[in-house]
Phi, psi and omega in degrees: 000130179286156178303321180295318179294322179300321178296321179295314181296317179299335181269004183287161178300332181301328182286357173262002179267115185299320179299317177299313181298320177297315180297314180297315179299321178296316179295315179299314180297316180296319178297314179298314182293320177299320177295317181291325183276342185307315180298340179267000180076024180238161169232173183305316182294315179292324175299318180295316178298316179298317178297318178294326181289349178273355182300153178301327176243089185305145183275162170278167177298323179297317179296321177297313180301315180294316182295317182273356181058046178247156173293138180307326179295328177293321180292320177303314180297318179296315180294318178304313181299311181294326178292317179298331179274001178077020183261338179226159173221142173272126182231160177295135180284120180296342179278336183203102187299344178279343184256164177242143173250164180249114183242143177285143173275171175304322178294321178294319178297317179295315179296320179299316180297319176296316182294322181300326178284341183273328185298137183281133176276112183296341180273003176302133182094353177253139182293159187302320180297315179296319180297317179293320177298317178297315179301316180296315181296317180293323177298316177299313181295320186282327189237342184245350184276000000 
């Protein structure tokens, strides 16, 4: 897209649609983060699964799928890959011995911390007040809406 064409597109009515802007910002952030995470052998989705697996109460695969809004089969593939790499382990759920939770291994925890420093902050270039307002609004939309 040429710079002149980009200016025309930025001025379209579509850019006044909040849903479109959220989707576009998400795509831009995911592309940047995937590029930043690639040297570590991660993508945004595997990074997200790893982060959830670090919780004090590790989630089940079903809980991960629901939280990330992914098909359970996608989560199985992500967990399988991370488990084969020694970054996650499936363990018995202390809340329900019939279920398994996904917990990060020490290697997974270490990689996550390295990756967390690598991920691009999409709010860079936005002042702190705007960034905090955006975080609060997105939290409401994502979890309370």
